[in-house]
N, CA, C and O atoms as a Tinker XYZ file with bonds, in Angstrom:
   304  protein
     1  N      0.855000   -1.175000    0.000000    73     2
     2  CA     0.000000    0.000000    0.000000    64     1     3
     3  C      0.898000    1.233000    0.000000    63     2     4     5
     4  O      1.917000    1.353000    0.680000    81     3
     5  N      0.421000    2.093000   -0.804000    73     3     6
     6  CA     1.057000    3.457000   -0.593000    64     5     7
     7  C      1.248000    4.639000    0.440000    63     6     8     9
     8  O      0.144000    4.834000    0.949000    81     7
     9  N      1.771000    5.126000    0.733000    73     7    10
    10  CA     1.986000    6.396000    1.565000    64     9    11
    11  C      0.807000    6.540000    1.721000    63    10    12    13
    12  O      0.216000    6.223000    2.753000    81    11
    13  N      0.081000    7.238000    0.328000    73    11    14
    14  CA    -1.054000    8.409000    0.451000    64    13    15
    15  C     -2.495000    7.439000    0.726000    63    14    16    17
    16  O     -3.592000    7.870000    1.082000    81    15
    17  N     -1.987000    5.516000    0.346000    73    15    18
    18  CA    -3.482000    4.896000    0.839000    64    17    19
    19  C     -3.174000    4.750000    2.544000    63    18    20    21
    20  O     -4.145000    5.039000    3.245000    81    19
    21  N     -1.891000    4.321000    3.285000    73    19    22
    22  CA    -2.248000    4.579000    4.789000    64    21    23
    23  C     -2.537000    5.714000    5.052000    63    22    24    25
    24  O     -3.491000    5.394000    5.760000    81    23
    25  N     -2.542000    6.980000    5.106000    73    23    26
    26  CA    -2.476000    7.680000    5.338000    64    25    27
    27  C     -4.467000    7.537000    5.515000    63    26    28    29
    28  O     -5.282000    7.541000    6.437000    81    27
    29  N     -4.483000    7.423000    3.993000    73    27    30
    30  CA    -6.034000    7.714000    4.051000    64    29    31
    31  C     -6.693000    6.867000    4.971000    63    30    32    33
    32  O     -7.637000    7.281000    5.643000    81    31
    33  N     -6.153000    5.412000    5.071000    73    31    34
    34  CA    -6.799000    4.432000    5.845000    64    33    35
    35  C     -6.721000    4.690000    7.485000    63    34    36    37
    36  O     -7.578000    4.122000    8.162000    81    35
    37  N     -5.588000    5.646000    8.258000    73    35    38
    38  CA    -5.454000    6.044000    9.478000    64    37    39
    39  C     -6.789000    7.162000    9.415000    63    38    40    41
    40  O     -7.656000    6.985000   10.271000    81    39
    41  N     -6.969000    8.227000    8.499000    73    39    42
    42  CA    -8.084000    8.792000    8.870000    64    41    43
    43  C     -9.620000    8.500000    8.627000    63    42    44    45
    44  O    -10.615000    9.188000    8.850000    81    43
    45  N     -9.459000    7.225000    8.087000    73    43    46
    46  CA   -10.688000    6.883000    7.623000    64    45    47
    47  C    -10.385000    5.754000    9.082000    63    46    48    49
    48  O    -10.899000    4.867000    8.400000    81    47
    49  N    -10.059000    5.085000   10.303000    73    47    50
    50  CA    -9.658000    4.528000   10.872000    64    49    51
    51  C    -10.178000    5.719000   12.279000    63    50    52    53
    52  O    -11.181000    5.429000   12.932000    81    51
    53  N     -9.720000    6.458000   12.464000    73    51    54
    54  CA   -10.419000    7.815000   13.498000    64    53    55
    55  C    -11.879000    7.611000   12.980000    63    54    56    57
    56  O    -12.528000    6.969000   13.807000    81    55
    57  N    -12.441000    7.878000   12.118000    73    55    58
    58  CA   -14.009000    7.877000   11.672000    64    57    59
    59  C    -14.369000    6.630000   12.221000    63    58    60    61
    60  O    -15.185000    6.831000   13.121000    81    59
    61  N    -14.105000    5.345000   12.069000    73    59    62
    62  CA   -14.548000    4.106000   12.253000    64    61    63
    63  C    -14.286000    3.800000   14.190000    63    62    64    65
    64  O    -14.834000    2.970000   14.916000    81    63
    65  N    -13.613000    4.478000   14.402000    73    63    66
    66  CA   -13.305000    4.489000   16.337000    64    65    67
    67  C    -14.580000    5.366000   16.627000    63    66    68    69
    68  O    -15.457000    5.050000   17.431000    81    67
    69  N    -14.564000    6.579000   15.817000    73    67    70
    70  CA   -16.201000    7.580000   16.727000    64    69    71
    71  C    -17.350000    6.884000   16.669000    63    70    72    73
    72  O    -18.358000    7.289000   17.249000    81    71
    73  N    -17.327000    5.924000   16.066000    73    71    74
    74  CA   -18.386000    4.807000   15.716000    64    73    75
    75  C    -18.787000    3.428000   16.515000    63    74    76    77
    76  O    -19.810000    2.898000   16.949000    81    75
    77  N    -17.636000    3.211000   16.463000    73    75    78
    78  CA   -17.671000    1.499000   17.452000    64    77    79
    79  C    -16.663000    1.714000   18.609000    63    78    80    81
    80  O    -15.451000    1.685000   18.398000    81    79
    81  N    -17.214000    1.938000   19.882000    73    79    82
    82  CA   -16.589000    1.647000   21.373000    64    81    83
    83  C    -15.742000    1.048000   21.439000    63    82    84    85
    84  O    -14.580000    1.304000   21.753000    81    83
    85  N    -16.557000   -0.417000   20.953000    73    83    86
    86  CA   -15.400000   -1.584000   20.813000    64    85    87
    87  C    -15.642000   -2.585000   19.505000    63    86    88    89
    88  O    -16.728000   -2.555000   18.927000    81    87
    89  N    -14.752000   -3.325000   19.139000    73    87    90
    90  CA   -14.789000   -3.785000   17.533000    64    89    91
    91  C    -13.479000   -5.039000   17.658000    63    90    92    93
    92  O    -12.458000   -5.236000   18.316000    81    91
    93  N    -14.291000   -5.703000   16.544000    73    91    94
    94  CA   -13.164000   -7.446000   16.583000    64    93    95
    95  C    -12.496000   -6.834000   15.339000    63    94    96    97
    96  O    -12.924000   -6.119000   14.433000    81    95
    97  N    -11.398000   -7.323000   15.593000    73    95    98
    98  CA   -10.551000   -7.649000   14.016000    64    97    99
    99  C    -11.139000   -8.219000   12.511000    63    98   100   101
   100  O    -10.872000   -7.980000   11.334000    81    99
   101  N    -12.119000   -9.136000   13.253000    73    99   102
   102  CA   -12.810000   -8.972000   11.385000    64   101   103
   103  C    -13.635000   -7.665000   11.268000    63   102   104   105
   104  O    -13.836000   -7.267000   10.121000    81   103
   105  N    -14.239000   -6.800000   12.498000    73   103   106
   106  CA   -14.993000   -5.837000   11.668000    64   105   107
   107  C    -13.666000   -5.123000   11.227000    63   106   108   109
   108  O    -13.463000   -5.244000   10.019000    81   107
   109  N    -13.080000   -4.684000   11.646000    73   107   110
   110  CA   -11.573000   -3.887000   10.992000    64   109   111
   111  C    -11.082000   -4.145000    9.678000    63   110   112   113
   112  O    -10.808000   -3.302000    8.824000    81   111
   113  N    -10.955000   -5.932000    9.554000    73   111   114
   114  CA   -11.196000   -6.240000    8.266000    64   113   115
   115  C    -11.592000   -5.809000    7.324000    63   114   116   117
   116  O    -11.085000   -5.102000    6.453000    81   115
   117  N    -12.830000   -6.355000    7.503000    73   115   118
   118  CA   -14.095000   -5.585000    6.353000    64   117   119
   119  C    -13.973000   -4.362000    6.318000    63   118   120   121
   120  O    -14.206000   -3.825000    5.236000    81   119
   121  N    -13.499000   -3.361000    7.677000    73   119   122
   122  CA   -13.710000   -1.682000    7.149000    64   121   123
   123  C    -12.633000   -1.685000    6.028000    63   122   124   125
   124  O    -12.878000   -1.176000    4.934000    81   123
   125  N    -11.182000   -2.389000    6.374000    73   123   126
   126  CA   -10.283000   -1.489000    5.861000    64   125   127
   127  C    -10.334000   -2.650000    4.236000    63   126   128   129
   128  O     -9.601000   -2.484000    3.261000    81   127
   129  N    -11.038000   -3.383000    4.330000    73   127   130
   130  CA   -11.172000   -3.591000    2.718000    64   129   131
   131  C    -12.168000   -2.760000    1.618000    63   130   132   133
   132  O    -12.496000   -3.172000    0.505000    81   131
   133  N    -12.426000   -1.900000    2.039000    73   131   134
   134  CA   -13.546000   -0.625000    1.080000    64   133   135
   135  C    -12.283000   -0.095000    1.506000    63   134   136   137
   136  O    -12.646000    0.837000    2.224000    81   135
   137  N    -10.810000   -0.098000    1.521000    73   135   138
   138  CA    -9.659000    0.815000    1.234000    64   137   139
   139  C     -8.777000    0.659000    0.542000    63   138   140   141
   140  O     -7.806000    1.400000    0.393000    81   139
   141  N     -9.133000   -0.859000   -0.241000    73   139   142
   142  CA    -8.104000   -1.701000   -0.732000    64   141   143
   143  C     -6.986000   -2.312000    0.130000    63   142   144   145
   144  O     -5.900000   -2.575000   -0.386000    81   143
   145  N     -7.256000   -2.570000    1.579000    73   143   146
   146  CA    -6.117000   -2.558000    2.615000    64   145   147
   147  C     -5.964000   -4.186000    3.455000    63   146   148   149
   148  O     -5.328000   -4.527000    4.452000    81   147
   149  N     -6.677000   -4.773000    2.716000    73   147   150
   150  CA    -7.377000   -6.301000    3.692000    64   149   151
   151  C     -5.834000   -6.587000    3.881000    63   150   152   153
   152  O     -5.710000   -7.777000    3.588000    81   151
   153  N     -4.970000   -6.231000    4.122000    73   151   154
   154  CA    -3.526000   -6.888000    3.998000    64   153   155
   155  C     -3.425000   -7.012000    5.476000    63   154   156   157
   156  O     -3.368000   -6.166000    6.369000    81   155
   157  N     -3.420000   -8.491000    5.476000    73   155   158
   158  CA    -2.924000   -8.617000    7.410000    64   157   159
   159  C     -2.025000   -8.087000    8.075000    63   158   160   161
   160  O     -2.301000   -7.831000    9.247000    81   159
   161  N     -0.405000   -7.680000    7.470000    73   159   162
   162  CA    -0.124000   -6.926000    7.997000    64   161   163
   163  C     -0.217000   -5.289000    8.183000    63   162   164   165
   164  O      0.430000   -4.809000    9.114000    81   163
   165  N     -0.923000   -4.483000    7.413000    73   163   166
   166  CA    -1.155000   -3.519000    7.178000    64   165   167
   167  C     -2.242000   -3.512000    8.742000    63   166   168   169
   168  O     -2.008000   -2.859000    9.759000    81   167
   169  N     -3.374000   -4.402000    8.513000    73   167   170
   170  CA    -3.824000   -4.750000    9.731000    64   169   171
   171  C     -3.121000   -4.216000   10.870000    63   170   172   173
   172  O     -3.116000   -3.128000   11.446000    81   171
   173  N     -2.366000   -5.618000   11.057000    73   171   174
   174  CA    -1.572000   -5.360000   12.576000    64   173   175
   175  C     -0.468000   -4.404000   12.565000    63   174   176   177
   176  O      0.157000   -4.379000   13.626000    81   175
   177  N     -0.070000   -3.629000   11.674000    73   175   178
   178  CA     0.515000   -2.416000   11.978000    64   177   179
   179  C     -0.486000   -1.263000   12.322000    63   178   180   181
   180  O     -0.251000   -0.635000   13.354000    81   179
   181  N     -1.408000   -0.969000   11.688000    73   179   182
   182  CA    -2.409000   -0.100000   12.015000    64   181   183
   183  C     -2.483000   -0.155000   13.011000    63   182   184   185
   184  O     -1.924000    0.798000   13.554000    81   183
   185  N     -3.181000   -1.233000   14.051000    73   183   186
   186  CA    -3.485000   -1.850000   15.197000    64   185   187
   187  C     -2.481000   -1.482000   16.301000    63   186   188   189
   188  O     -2.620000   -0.936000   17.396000    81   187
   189  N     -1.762000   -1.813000   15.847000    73   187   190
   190  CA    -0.180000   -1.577000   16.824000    64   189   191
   191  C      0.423000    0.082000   17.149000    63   190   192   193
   192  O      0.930000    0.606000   18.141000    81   191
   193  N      0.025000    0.635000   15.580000    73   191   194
   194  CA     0.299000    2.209000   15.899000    64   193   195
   195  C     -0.416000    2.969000   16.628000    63   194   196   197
   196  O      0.030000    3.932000   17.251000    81   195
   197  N     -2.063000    2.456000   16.611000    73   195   198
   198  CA    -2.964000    3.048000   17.741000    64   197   199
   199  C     -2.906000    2.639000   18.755000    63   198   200   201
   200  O     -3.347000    3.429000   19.590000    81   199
   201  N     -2.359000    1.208000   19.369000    73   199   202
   202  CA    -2.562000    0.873000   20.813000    64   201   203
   203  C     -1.076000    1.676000   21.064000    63   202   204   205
   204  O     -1.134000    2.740000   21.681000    81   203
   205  N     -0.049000    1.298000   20.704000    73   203   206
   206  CA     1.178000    2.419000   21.214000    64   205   207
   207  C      0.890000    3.831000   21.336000    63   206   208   209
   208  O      1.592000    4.497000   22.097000    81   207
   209  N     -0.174000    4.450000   20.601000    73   207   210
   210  CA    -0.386000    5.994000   21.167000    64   209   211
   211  C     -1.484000    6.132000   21.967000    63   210   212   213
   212  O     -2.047000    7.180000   22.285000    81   211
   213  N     -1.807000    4.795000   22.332000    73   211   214
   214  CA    -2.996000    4.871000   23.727000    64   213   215
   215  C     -4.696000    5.270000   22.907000    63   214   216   217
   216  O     -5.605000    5.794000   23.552000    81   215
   217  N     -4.803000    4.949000   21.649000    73   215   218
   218  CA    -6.096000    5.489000   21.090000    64   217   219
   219  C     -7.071000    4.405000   21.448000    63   218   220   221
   220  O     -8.221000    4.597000   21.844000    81   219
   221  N     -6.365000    3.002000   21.227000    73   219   222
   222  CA    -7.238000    2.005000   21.561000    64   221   223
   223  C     -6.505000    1.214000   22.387000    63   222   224   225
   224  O     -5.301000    1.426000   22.531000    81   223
   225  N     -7.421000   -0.233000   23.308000    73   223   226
   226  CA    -6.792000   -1.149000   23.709000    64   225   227
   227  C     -7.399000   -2.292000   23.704000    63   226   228   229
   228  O     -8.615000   -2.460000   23.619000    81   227
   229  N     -6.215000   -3.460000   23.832000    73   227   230
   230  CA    -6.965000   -4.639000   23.943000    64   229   231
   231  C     -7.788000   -5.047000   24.879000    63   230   232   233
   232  O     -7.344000   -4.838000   26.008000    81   231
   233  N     -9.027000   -5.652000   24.833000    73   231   234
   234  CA    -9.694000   -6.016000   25.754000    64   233   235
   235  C     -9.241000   -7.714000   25.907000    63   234   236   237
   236  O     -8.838000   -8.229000   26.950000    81   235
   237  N     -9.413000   -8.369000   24.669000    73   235   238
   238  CA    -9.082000  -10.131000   24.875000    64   237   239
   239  C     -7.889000   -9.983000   23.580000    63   238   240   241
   240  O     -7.285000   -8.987000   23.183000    81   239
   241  N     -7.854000  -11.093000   23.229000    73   239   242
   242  CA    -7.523000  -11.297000   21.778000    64   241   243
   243  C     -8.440000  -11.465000   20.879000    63   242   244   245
   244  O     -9.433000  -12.189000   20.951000    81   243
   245  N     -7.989000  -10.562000   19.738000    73   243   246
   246  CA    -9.269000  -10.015000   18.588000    64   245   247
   247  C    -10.124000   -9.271000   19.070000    63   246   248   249
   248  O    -11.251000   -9.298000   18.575000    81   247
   249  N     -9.862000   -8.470000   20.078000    73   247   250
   250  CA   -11.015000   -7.840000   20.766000    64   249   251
   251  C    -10.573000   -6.370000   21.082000    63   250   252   253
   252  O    -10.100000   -6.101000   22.186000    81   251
   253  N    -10.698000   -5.603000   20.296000    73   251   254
   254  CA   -10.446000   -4.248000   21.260000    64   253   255
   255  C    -11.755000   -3.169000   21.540000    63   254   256   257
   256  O    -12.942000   -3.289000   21.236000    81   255
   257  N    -10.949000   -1.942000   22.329000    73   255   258
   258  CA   -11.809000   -1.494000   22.817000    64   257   259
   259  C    -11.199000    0.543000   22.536000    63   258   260   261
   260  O    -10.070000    0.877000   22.897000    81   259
   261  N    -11.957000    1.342000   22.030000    73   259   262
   262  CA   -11.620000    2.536000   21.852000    64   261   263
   263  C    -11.545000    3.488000   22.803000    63   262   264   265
   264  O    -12.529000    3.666000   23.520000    81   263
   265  N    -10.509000    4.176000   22.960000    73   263   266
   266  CA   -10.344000    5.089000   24.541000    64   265   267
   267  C    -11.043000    6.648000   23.686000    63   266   268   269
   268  O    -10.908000    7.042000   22.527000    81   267
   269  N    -11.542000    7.031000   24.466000    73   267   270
   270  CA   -12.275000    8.222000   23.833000    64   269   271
   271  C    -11.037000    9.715000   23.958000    63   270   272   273
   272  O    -10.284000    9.858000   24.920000    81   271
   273  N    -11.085000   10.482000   22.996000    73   271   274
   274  CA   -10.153000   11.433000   22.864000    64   273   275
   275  C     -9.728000   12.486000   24.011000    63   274   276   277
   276  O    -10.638000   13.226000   24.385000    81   275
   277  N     -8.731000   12.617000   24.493000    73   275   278
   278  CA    -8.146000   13.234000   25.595000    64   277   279
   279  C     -8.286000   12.188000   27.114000    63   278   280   281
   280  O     -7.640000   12.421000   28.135000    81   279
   281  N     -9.124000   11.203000   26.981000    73   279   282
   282  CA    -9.120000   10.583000   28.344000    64   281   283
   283  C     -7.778000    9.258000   28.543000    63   282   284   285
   284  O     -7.182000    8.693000   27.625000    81   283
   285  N     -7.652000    9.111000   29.588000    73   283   286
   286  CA    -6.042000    8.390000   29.319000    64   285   287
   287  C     -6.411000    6.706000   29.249000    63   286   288   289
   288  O     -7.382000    6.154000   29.767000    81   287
   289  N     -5.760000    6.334000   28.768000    73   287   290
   290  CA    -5.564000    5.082000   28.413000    64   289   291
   291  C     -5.695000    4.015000   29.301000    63   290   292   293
   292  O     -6.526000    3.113000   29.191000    81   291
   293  N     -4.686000    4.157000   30.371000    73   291   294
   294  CA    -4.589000    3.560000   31.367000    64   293   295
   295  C     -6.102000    2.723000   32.157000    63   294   296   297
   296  O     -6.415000    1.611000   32.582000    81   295
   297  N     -6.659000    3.988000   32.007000    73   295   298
   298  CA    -8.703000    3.974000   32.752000    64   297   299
   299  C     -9.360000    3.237000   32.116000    63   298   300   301
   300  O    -10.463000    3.036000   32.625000    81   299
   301  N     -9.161000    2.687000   31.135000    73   299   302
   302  CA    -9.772000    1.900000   29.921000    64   301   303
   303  C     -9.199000    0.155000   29.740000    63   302   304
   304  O     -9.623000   -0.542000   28.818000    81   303
């Protein structure tokens, strides 16, 4: 994938968090394939860049959960 398609897929990725609280890895799937992006690792890098900046977290495996904007991570 290109620069300018992650790019698009991280902000089209913020839209899909104001939406679902919490969300499995296949719905993530399916979003990020209307991006051309179904690429598993593209996946788990996405995944990985938001739980390292505290946007989301895991709840189980395949399971996360969205921390709402400005509240800390940790509480979640």
């Amino acid at each position: 994938m290109s620069a300018d398609g992650q790019i698009n897929a991280q902000q089209s990725l913020e839209s899909f968090f104001d939406q679902h609280a919490v969300f499995t890895v296949d719905e993530v799937d399916r979003f990020l394939t209307r991006f051309r992006t179904g690429n598993r690792n593209t996946r788990k890098s996405l995944l990985a860049y938001y739980k390292k900046r505290g946007r989301i977290v895991s709840v189980r495996r395949g399971l996360y959960g969205v921390v709402p904007r400005g509240a800390e991570p940790g509480k979640y």
